[in-house]
CSV table of C-alpha atoms and ligand atoms in Angstrom, one decimal:
chain,number,residue,atom,x,y,z
A,1,UNK,CA,4.1,-9.7,-1.2
A,2,UNK,CA,2.4,-9.9,-4.6
A,3,UNK,CA,-0.2,-7.4,-3.4
A,4,UNK,CA,2.6,-5.0,-2.5
A,5,UNK,CA,4.3,-5.2,-5.8
A,6,UNK,CA,1.0,-4.8,-7.7
A,7,UNK,CA,0.2,-1.7,-5.7
A,8,UNK,CA,3.6,-0.3,-6.2
A,9,UNK,CA,3.3,-0.8,-10.0
A,10,UNK,CA,-0.2,0.8,-10.0
A,11,UNK,CA,1.2,3.8,-8.0
A,12,UNK,CA,4.0,4.3,-10.4
A,13,UNK,CA,1.7,4.0,-13.4
A,14,UNK,CA,-0.7,6.6,-11.9
A,15,UNK,CA,2.0,9.0,-11.0
A,16,UNK,CA,3.5,8.8,-14.5
A,17,UNK,CA,0.1,9.2,-16.1
A,18,UNK,CA,-1.2,12.8,-15.4
A,19,UNK,CA,-3.3,12.7,-18.6
A,20,UNK,CA,-5.0,10.1,-20.8
A,21,UNK,CA,-2.2,10.6,-23.4
A,22,UNK,CA,0.4,9.6,-20.8
A,23,UNK,CA,-1.8,6.7,-19.5
A,24,UNK,CA,-1.9,5.2,-23.0
A,25,UNK,CA,1.8,5.7,-23.6
A,26,UNK,CA,2.6,3.9,-20.3
A,27,UNK,CA,0.2,1.0,-21.0
A,28,UNK,CA,1.9,0.6,-24.4
A,29,UNK,CA,5.2,0.3,-22.6
A,30,UNK,CA,3.8,-2.6,-20.5
A,31,UNK,CA,2.5,-4.2,-23.7
A,32,UNK,CA,5.8,-3.8,-25.6
A,33,UNK,CA,7.7,-5.5,-22.7
A,34,UNK,CA,5.2,-8.4,-22.9
A,35,UNK,CA,5.9,-8.8,-26.6
A,36,UNK,CA,2.8,-7.1,-28.0
A,37,UNK,CA,3.4,-5.5,-31.4
A,38,UNK,CA,2.2,-2.1,-32.3
A,39,UNK,CA,-0.2,-1.6,-35.2
A,40,UNK,CA,-1.2,1.7,-36.8
A,41,UNK,CA,-4.7,2.6,-38.0
A,42,UNK,CA,-3.1,4.4,-40.9
A,43,UNK,CA,-1.1,1.4,-42.2
A,44,UNK,CA,-2.1,-2.1,-43.5
A,45,UNK,CA,-2.1,-4.7,-40.7
A,46,UNK,CA,0.0,-7.9,-40.8
A,47,UNK,CA,-1.5,-10.0,-38.1
A,48,UNK,CA,-1.6,-13.8,-37.5
A,49,UNK,CA,-3.3,-16.3,-35.2
A,50,UNK,CA,-1.3,-16.7,-32.0
A,51,UNK,CA,-0.1,-13.1,-32.2
A,52,UNK,CA,-0.4,-10.2,-29.7
A,53,UNK,CA,-1.0,-6.6,-30.9
A,54,UNK,CA,-2.1,-3.2,-29.9
A,55,UNK,CA,-3.3,0.0,-31.6
A,56,UNK,CA,-4.1,3.4,-30.3
A,57,UNK,CA,-6.4,6.1,-31.6
A,58,UNK,CA,-5.6,9.8,-30.9
A,59,UNK,CA,-2.8,8.7,-28.6
A,60,UNK,CA,-5.5,8.6,-25.8
A,61,UNK,CA,-7.5,5.4,-26.5
A,62,UNK,CA,-6.0,1.9,-26.8
A,63,UNK,CA,-7.1,-1.6,-27.9
A,64,UNK,CA,-4.7,-4.5,-27.1
A,65,UNK,CA,-5.5,-8.0,-28.2
A,66,UNK,CA,-4.1,-11.5,-28.0
A,67,UNK,CA,-5.2,-14.1,-30.5
A,68,UNK,CA,-5.5,-17.9,-30.0
A,69,UNK,CA,-3.7,-20.3,-32.4
A,70,UNK,CA,-7.0,-21.1,-34.2
A,71,UNK,CA,-9.9,-19.0,-35.4
A,72,UNK,CA,-11.5,-17.6,-32.2
A,73,UNK,CA,-14.9,-18.8,-31.2
A,74,UNK,CA,-15.6,-15.4,-29.6
A,75,UNK,CA,-14.1,-12.4,-27.8
A,76,UNK,CA,-13.3,-12.0,-24.1
A,77,UNK,CA,-13.2,-8.2,-23.7
A,78,UNK,CA,-12.4,-5.8,-20.8
A,79,UNK,CA,-13.1,-2.1,-21.1
A,80,UNK,CA,-11.9,0.8,-18.8
A,81,UNK,CA,-11.3,4.5,-19.4
A,82,UNK,CA,-8.1,6.6,-19.6
A,83,UNK,CA,-9.4,10.0,-18.7
A,84,UNK,CA,-10.2,11.6,-15.3
A,85,UNK,CA,-11.9,14.9,-14.4
A,86,UNK,CA,-9.5,17.8,-14.4
A,87,UNK,CA,-9.0,21.3,-15.7
A,88,UNK,CA,-8.4,21.9,-19.4
A,89,UNK,CA,-6.2,24.9,-20.1
A,90,UNK,CA,-7.8,27.1,-22.7
A,91,UNK,CA,-6.2,28.7,-25.8
A,92,UNK,CA,-4.8,32.1,-24.8
A,93,UNK,CA,-4.1,30.7,-21.3
A,94,UNK,CA,-2.5,33.5,-19.4
A,95,UNK,CA,-4.3,36.3,-17.6
A,96,UNK,CA,-2.8,39.1,-15.5
A,97,UNK,CA,-4.4,40.3,-12.3
A,98,UNK,CA,-3.6,43.5,-10.5
A,99,UNK,CA,-0.4,43.8,-12.5
A,100,UNK,CA,1.0,41.2,-10.1
A,101,UNK,CA,-0.3,37.7,-10.7
A,102,UNK,CA,-0.4,35.5,-13.8
A,103,UNK,CA,-3.3,33.1,-13.8
A,104,UNK,CA,-4.3,30.2,-16.1
A,105,UNK,CA,-7.6,30.5,-18.0
A,106,UNK,CA,-9.1,27.0,-17.6
A,107,UNK,CA,-12.4,25.2,-18.0
A,108,UNK,CA,-13.8,22.0,-16.4
A,109,UNK,CA,-13.1,18.7,-18.1
A,110,UNK,CA,-15.7,16.3,-16.6
A,111,UNK,CA,-17.6,16.6,-13.3
A,112,UNK,CA,-15.0,17.0,-10.6
A,113,UNK,CA,-15.5,18.0,-6.9
A,114,UNK,CA,-14.2,21.6,-7.4
A,115,UNK,CA,-13.3,22.3,-3.8
A,116,UNK,CA,-10.8,19.4,-3.7
A,117,UNK,CA,-8.6,21.2,-6.3
A,118,UNK,CA,-8.0,24.2,-4.0
A,119,UNK,CA,-4.8,24.7,-2.0
A,120,UNK,CA,-2.8,21.9,-3.4
A,121,UNK,CA,0.2,21.9,-5.8
A,122,UNK,CA,-0.8,21.4,-9.4
A,123,UNK,CA,1.2,21.0,-12.6
A,124,UNK,CA,0.6,21.1,-16.4
A,125,UNK,CA,0.7,18.1,-18.8
A,126,UNK,CA,-0.8,17.0,-22.1
A,127,UNK,CA,0.3,16.8,-25.7
A,128,UNK,CA,1.8,19.3,-28.1
A,129,UNK,CA,1.5,19.2,-31.9
A,130,UNK,CA,4.7,20.5,-33.3
A,131,UNK,CA,6.1,21.2,-36.7
A,132,UNK,CA,8.6,18.4,-37.5
A,133,UNK,CA,10.7,17.6,-40.5
A,134,UNK,CA,8.0,15.2,-41.8
A,135,UNK,CA,4.9,17.2,-40.9
A,136,UNK,CA,3.1,17.5,-37.6
A,137,UNK,CA,4.3,15.5,-34.7
A,138,UNK,CA,2.6,14.7,-31.4
A,139,UNK,CA,4.7,15.1,-28.3
A,140,UNK,CA,3.9,14.3,-24.7
A,141,UNK,CA,4.6,17.1,-22.3
A,142,UNK,CA,4.7,17.1,-18.5
A,143,UNK,CA,6.2,20.1,-16.5
A,144,UNK,CA,6.5,17.7,-13.5
A,145,UNK,CA,7.0,20.5,-11.0
A,146,UNK,CA,4.8,22.3,-8.6
A,147,UNK,CA,3.8,24.9,-11.1
A,148,UNK,CA,0.3,26.1,-10.1
A,149,UNK,CA,-2.1,26.6,-7.2
A,150,UNK,CA,-5.8,27.5,-6.9
A,151,UNK,CA,-6.0,29.4,-3.6
A,152,UNK,CA,-9.1,29.5,-1.4
A,153,UNK,CA,-10.5,32.8,-0.2
A,154,UNK,CA,-9.6,33.2,3.5
A,155,UNK,CA,-12.4,32.5,5.9
A,156,UNK,CA,-12.1,36.0,7.2
A,157,UNK,CA,-13.3,37.3,3.8
A,158,UNK,CA,-16.2,34.8,3.7
A,159,UNK,CA,-17.4,34.0,7.2
A,160,UNK,CA,-20.2,31.7,5.8
A,161,UNK,CA,-17.7,29.5,4.0
A,162,UNK,CA,-18.3,26.4,6.1
A,163,UNK,CA,-22.0,26.6,5.3
A,164,UNK,CA,-21.1,25.6,1.7
A,165,UNK,CA,-19.6,27.6,-1.2
A,166,UNK,CA,-20.8,27.6,-4.8
A,167,UNK,CA,-17.7,27.7,-6.9
A,168,UNK,CA,-17.8,29.5,-10.2
A,169,UNK,CA,-15.4,27.6,-12.6
A,170,UNK,CA,-14.5,30.9,-14.4
A,171,UNK,CA,-13.8,33.1,-11.4
A,172,UNK,CA,-13.1,30.9,-8.4
A,173,UNK,CA,-11.0,28.1,-10.0
A,174,UNK,CA,-8.2,29.9,-11.8
A,175,UNK,CA,-4.7,28.8,-10.8
A,176,UNK,CA,-1.8,31.2,-10.3
A,177,UNK,CA,1.4,30.2,-12.0
A,178,UNK,CA,3.7,33.1,-11.1
A,179,UNK,CA,4.2,36.9,-10.9
A,180,UNK,CA,3.6,39.2,-13.7
A,181,UNK,CA,7.0,38.8,-15.2
A,182,UNK,CA,6.1,35.1,-16.0
A,183,UNK,CA,3.5,36.3,-18.5
A,184,UNK,CA,4.2,34.5,-21.7
A,185,UNK,CA,6.4,31.9,-20.0
A,186,UNK,CA,4.0,28.9,-20.1
A,187,UNK,CA,4.4,27.9,-23.7
A,188,UNK,CA,8.2,28.6,-23.5
A,189,UNK,CA,8.4,26.2,-20.5
A,190,UNK,CA,6.5,23.6,-22.4
A,191,UNK,CA,8.6,24.0,-25.5
A,192,UNK,CA,11.8,23.7,-23.4
A,193,UNK,CA,10.3,20.6,-21.7
A,194,UNK,CA,10.0,18.7,-25.0
A,195,UNK,CA,13.0,20.3,-26.7
A,196,UNK,CA,11.4,22.3,-29.5
A,197,UNK,CA,11.1,25.9,-30.5
A,198,UNK,CA,8.1,27.7,-29.1
A,199,UNK,CA,7.2,28.9,-32.6
A,200,UNK,CA,7.0,25.3,-33.8
A,201,UNK,CA,4.1,24.5,-31.4
A,202,UNK,CA,1.0,24.5,-33.6
A,203,UNK,CA,-1.6,23.0,-31.2
A,204,UNK,CA,-1.9,21.9,-27.6
A,205,UNK,CA,-4.2,19.7,-25.4
A,206,UNK,CA,-3.1,20.8,-21.9
A,207,UNK,CA,-4.5,20.0,-18.5
A,208,UNK,CA,-3.9,20.8,-14.9
A,209,UNK,CA,-3.2,17.8,-12.7
A,210,UNK,CA,-2.9,17.0,-9.1
A,211,UNK,CA,0.7,16.4,-8.0
A,212,UNK,CA,-0.1,14.2,-5.1
A,213,UNK,CA,1.7,10.8,-4.9
A,214,UNK,CA,-0.3,7.6,-4.3
A,215,UNK,CA,0.0,6.1,-0.8
A,216,UNK,CA,-1.2,3.6,1.7
A,217,UNK,CA,-3.7,5.0,4.3
A,218,UNK,CA,-4.8,3.7,7.7
A,219,UNK,CA,-3.1,2.2,10.8
A,220,UNK,CA,-3.3,-1.1,9.1
A,221,UNK,CA,-2.6,0.2,5.5
A,222,UNK,CA,-6.1,-1.0,4.5
A,223,UNK,CA,-6.7,1.8,2.0
A,224,UNK,CA,-4.9,3.5,-0.9
A,225,UNK,CA,-5.2,7.2,-1.7
A,226,UNK,CA,-4.3,8.7,-5.1
A,227,UNK,CA,-5.4,10.9,-7.9
A,228,UNK,CA,-7.2,9.4,-10.9
A,229,UNK,CA,-8.0,6.0,-9.3
A,230,UNK,CA,-11.2,6.3,-11.4
A,231,UNK,CA,-10.4,4.8,-13.7
A,232,UNK,CA,-6.7,4.2,-14.0
A,233,UNK,CA,-7.0,1.4,-11.4
A,234,UNK,CA,-9.2,-0.6,-13.7
A,235,UNK,CA,-7.2,0.3,-16.8
A,236,UNK,CA,-4.0,-0.9,-15.2
A,237,UNK,CA,-5.7,-4.1,-13.9
A,238,UNK,CA,-7.1,-4.9,-17.4
A,239,UNK,CA,-3.7,-4.6,-19.1
A,240,UNK,CA,-1.9,-6.4,-16.3
A,241,UNK,CA,-4.3,-9.3,-16.7
A,242,UNK,CA,-4.1,-9.3,-20.5
A,243,UNK,CA,-0.3,-9.5,-20.7
A,244,UNK,CA,-0.3,-12.7,-18.6
A,245,UNK,CA,-3.2,-14.3,-20.7
A,246,UNK,CA,-2.7,-17.3,-23.0
A,247,UNK,CA,-5.8,-17.4,-25.2
A,248,UNK,CA,-7.1,-20.9,-26.1
A,249,UNK,CA,-10.5,-20.8,-27.9
A,250,UNK,CA,-11.3,-17.1,-27.5
A,251,UNK,CA,-9.5,-13.9,-28.5
A,252,UNK,CA,-8.6,-11.7,-25.5
A,253,UNK,CA,-9.0,-7.9,-25.8
A,254,UNK,CA,-8.5,-5.0,-23.4
A,255,UNK,CA,-10.0,-1.7,-24.5
A,256,UNK,CA,-9.2,1.6,-22.9
A,257,UNK,CA,-11.4,4.5,-24.0
A,258,UNK,CA,-10.8,8.2,-23.6
A,259,UNK,CA,-13.5,10.8,-22.9
A,260,UNK,CA,-15.7,8.8,-20.6
A,261,UNK,CA,-15.9,11.8,-18.3
A,262,UNK,CA,-17.4,14.0,-21.0
A,263,UNK,CA,-19.9,11.6,-22.5
A,264,UNK,CA,-17.8,9.3,-24.7
A,265,UNK,CA,-19.0,10.9,-27.9
A,266,UNK,CA,-15.6,11.5,-29.5
A,267,UNK,CA,-13.8,9.6,-32.3
A,268,UNK,CA,-11.8,7.9,-29.6
A,269,UNK,CA,-14.6,7.5,-27.0
A,270,UNK,CA,-16.7,4.4,-26.2
A,271,UNK,CA,-19.4,5.8,-28.5
A,272,UNK,CA,-17.0,5.8,-31.5
A,273,UNK,CA,-16.4,3.1,-34.1
A,274,UNK,CA,-12.9,2.4,-32.6
A,275,UNK,CA,-13.7,-1.1,-31.2
A,276,UNK,CA,-15.9,-2.0,-34.2
A,277,UNK,CA,-13.3,-0.9,-36.7
A,278,UNK,CA,-10.6,-2.9,-34.9
A,279,UNK,CA,-12.8,-6.1,-34.8
A,280,UNK,CA,-13.7,-5.7,-38.5
A,281,UNK,CA,-10.0,-5.4,-39.4
A,282,UNK,CA,-9.0,-8.4,-37.3
A,283,UNK,CA,-11.6,-10.4,-39.1
A,284,UNK,CA,-10.8,-9.2,-42.5
A,285,UNK,CA,-7.1,-10.0,-42.0
A,286,UNK,CA,-7.8,-13.4,-40.6
A,287,UNK,CA,-10.2,-14.2,-43.4
A,288,UNK,CA,-13.2,-14.5,-41.0
A,289,UNK,CA,-16.4,-13.9,-43.1
A,290,UNK,CA,-19.3,-11.7,-42.1
A,291,UNK,CA,-21.5,-14.7,-41.0
A,292,UNK,CA,-18.7,-16.1,-38.8
A,293,UNK,CA,-18.1,-12.6,-37.3
A,294,UNK,CA,-21.8,-12.4,-36.3
A,295,UNK,CA,-21.6,-15.8,-34.7
A,296,UNK,CA,-18.4,-14.8,-32.9
A,297,UNK,CA,-20.0,-11.6,-31.5
A,298,UNK,CA,-22.9,-13.6,-30.2
A,299,UNK,CA,-20.4,-15.8,-28.3
A,300,UNK,CA,-18.6,-12.8,-26.9
A,301,UNK,CA,-18.5,-11.0,-23.5
A,302,UNK,CA,-17.5,-7.6,-22.2
A,303,UNK,CA,-16.5,-6.7,-18.7
A,304,UNK,CA,-16.9,-2.9,-18.4
A,305,UNK,CA,-14.6,-2.0,-15.4
A,306,UNK,CA,-15.1,1.5,-13.9
A,307,UNK,CA,-14.8,2.2,-10.2
A,308,UNK,CA,-17.9,2.1,-7.9
A,309,UNK,CA,-19.1,4.0,-4.8
A,310,UNK,CA,-18.1,2.4,-1.5
A,311,UNK,CA,-20.4,3.0,1.5
A,312,UNK,CA,-19.4,6.3,3.0
A,313,UNK,CA,-18.3,6.4,6.6
A,314,UNK,CA,-20.0,9.8,7.3
A,315,UNK,CA,-22.9,9.3,5.0
A,316,UNK,CA,-23.9,5.6,5.1
A,317,UNK,CA,-27.5,6.7,4.3
A,318,UNK,CA,-26.4,7.7,0.7
A,319,UNK,CA,-26.0,4.0,-0.1
A,320,UNK,CA,-28.9,1.8,-1.2
A,321,UNK,CA,-30.7,0.1,1.7
A,322,UNK,CA,-29.4,-3.4,0.8
A,323,UNK,CA,-26.6,-3.1,-1.8
A,324,UNK,CA,-23.8,-1.6,0.2
A,325,UNK,CA,-20.4,-2.3,-1.2
A,326,UNK,CA,-17.3,-1.6,0.9
A,327,UNK,CA,-13.6,-1.2,0.1
A,328,UNK,CA,-11.6,-4.5,0.2
A,329,UNK,CA,-14.9,-6.4,-0.4
A,330,UNK,CA,-13.9,-7.5,-3.9
A,331,UNK,CA,-15.5,-6.9,-7.3
A,332,UNK,CA,-18.5,-4.7,-7.3
A,333,UNK,CA,-21.2,-5.8,-9.8
A,334,UNK,CA,-23.3,-2.7,-10.7
A,335,UNK,CA,-27.0,-2.9,-11.4
A,336,UNK,CA,-29.4,-0.3,-12.7
A,337,UNK,CA,-33.1,-0.7,-13.5
A,338,UNK,CA,-33.0,1.8,-16.4
A,339,UNK,CA,-29.9,0.0,-17.8
A,340,UNK,CA,-27.3,2.8,-17.4
A,341,UNK,CA,-25.3,-0.2,-16.2
A,342,UNK,CA,-25.5,-2.9,-18.7
A,343,UNK,CA,-25.6,-5.8,-16.2
A,344,UNK,CA,-28.4,-8.3,-16.5
A,345,UNK,CA,-29.1,-11.6,-14.8
A,346,UNK,CA,-27.0,-13.5,-17.4
A,347,UNK,CA,-24.0,-11.3,-17.4
A,348,UNK,CA,-24.1,-11.0,-13.5
A,349,UNK,CA,-24.1,-14.9,-13.4
A,350,UNK,CA,-21.1,-15.1,-15.7
A,351,UNK,CA,-19.2,-12.5,-13.5
A,352,UNK,CA,-20.1,-14.3,-10.3
A,353,UNK,CA,-18.9,-17.6,-11.8
A,354,UNK,CA,-15.6,-15.9,-12.8
A,355,UNK,CA,-15.1,-14.5,-9.2
A,356,UNK,CA,-15.9,-17.9,-7.7
A,357,UNK,CA,-13.3,-19.7,-9.9
A,358,UNK,CA,-10.8,-17.0,-9.1
A,359,UNK,CA,-11.6,-17.3,-5.4
A,360,UNK,CA,-12.3,-13.5,-5.3
A,361,UNK,CA,-15.1,-12.0,-3.3
A,362,UNK,CA,-17.8,-10.0,-5.0
A,363,UNK,CA,-20.6,-7.6,-3.9
A,364,UNK,CA,-23.4,-5.6,-5.5
A,365,UNK,CA,-24.1,-2.0,-6.1
A,366,UNK,CA,-27.3,-0.2,-7.0
A,367,UNK,CA,-28.2,3.5,-6.6
A,368,UNK,CA,-30.7,4.5,-4.0
A,369,UNK,CA,-34.0,4.7,-6.0
A,370,UNK,CA,-34.1,8.5,-5.3
A,371,UNK,CA,-30.5,9.2,-6.4
A,372,UNK,CA,-29.7,9.4,-10.2
A,373,UNK,CA,-26.2,8.1,-10.0
A,374,UNK,CA,-23.6,8.2,-12.9
A,375,UNK,CA,-23.2,6.2,-16.1
A,376,UNK,CA,-20.2,4.4,-17.5
A,377,UNK,CA,-18.8,2.6,-20.6
A,378,UNK,CA,-20.8,-0.6,-20.8
A,379,UNK,CA,-24.1,0.5,-22.2
A,380,UNK,CA,-22.4,3.1,-24.5
A,381,UNK,CA,-19.9,0.7,-26.0
A,382,UNK,CA,-22.6,-1.9,-26.6
A,383,UNK,CA,-24.4,0.6,-28.8
A,384,UNK,CA,-21.6,0.1,-31.3
A,385,UNK,CA,-20.6,-3.5,-30.6
A,386,UNK,CA,-23.6,-5.3,-29.0
A,387,UNK,CA,-22.4,-8.2,-26.8
A,388,UNK,CA,-23.3,-9.5,-23.4
A,389,UNK,CA,-21.9,-7.0,-20.9
A,390,UNK,CA,-21.5,-6.7,-17.2
A,391,UNK,CA,-20.6,-3.4,-15.4
A,392,UNK,CA,-18.3,-3.8,-12.5
A,393,UNK,CA,-15.8,-1.7,-10.6
A,394,UNK,CA,-13.8,-1.5,-7.4
A,395,UNK,CA,-15.3,0.3,-4.4
A,396,UNK,CA,-13.9,3.7,-3.7
A,397,UNK,CA,-14.7,6.9,-1.8
A,398,UNK,CA,-14.8,10.5,-3.0
A,399,UNK,CA,-15.2,9.7,-6.7
A,400,UNK,CA,-14.1,12.6,-8.9
A,401,UNK,CA,-12.2,14.2,-6.0
A,402,UNK,CA,-8.6,15.4,-6.8
A,403,UNK,CA,-7.5,12.7,-4.4
A,404,UNK,CA,-9.6,9.5,-4.2
A,405,UNK,CA,-9.5,6.6,-1.7
A,406,UNK,CA,-9.9,2.9,-2.5
A,407,UNK,CA,-9.1,-0.5,-0.9
A,408,UNK,CA,-5.6,-1.9,-0.8
A,409,UNK,CA,-6.8,-5.5,-1.4
A,410,UNK,CA,-9.1,-4.8,-4.3
A,411,UNK,CA,-6.6,-4.3,-7.1
A,412,UNK,CA,-5.3,-7.8,-6.6
A,413,UNK,CA,-8.8,-9.2,-6.6
A,414,UNK,CA,-9.6,-7.5,-9.9
A,415,UNK,CA,-6.4,-8.7,-11.6
A,416,UNK,CA,-7.0,-12.3,-10.4
A,417,UNK,CA,-10.6,-12.2,-11.6
A,418,UNK,CA,-9.6,-10.8,-15.0
A,419,UNK,CA,-6.8,-13.4,-15.4
A,420,UNK,CA,-9.3,-16.2,-14.7
A,421,UNK,CA,-11.7,-14.7,-17.2
A,422,UNK,CA,-9.0,-14.5,-19.9
A,423,UNK,CA,-7.7,-18.0,-19.1
A,424,UNK,CA,-10.9,-20.0,-19.2
B,1,CO,CO1,-15.0,6.3,-14.2
């Protein structure tokens, strides 16, 4: 029963979070309901031991923390990311074709599987910067209707299509949004959506997103399918665990970074000073001196949670010969010889111990030695704040597809493991 309600909450969260901006706003709602207080980077912080707080940067990254009653011995941190691969809508977005169609001028955000974005209803969401009475205001926007479609070329016009197609992001991946008479209507629709004058929109970060709902898959409902499971599943689990934590000796933090899919190198990414700045401010407000802060960091731990590759049913040979995680097999601990995953013997041992205490299964992932694989948050974040780190995730199929598949049991496993981590 609990598994069902956790999944339903995750599904709702993903469906209401078409972009990183929406994901952060929705996580903030969960934190508010749990009594966390909002801090602003631009205002002095009033914080005290025993308190619970959160702060965002750029509206797309978030750090929430819960302090113990006495000066913390160290930090228990979880990190995940708020962004997913999609199409960013360019400035001057509308193009007319053949005096009939209006298309969107887009570019890739992150490394998605292009073909999965074809022939499915898409919509437009993001944030608008509008002129308000007291200067510029940021507004979330979501058209929330089937507004766009990227059509395939018919097989009759490309008989070799099933031998593989190389998609050109500029020419093959543009979405139609209407007939020629809709030219100029996009910004008007967005302005209407947020209740402002079109002429007051001064800037926009807009994305196309997949309109699919999340759902259970399989005769036995063993799997879940949904957009943006990487990494909203881990982001949701991290915040869900944090709101139920009652810190004793350590401070508990959950850090959600934007821009993981494009290298993390922004002011709000894992390679920014966001986490370091927040930790320094917490220490400064609590009167923790530099020396004590260094000791605290040495006593700290980071679980970097980002989904992992499950063994593929049609391509089991793509998995490593011996480390072959499957969906519903529990927490995947990720290892990489060149340290693109931050896991080492110590941090793996800590993670296994957490799983054992939570009675949650765990498994291991390593790339085949002849496949490069991806990277994630752990080793990037530790460049700014160096602490013992383990890279983990939940096993899923079709990572960076518009619609991804994961295990129905694994969300509950991750929440339990993170609750145990924060508790002890
Ligand atoms: Co990811």
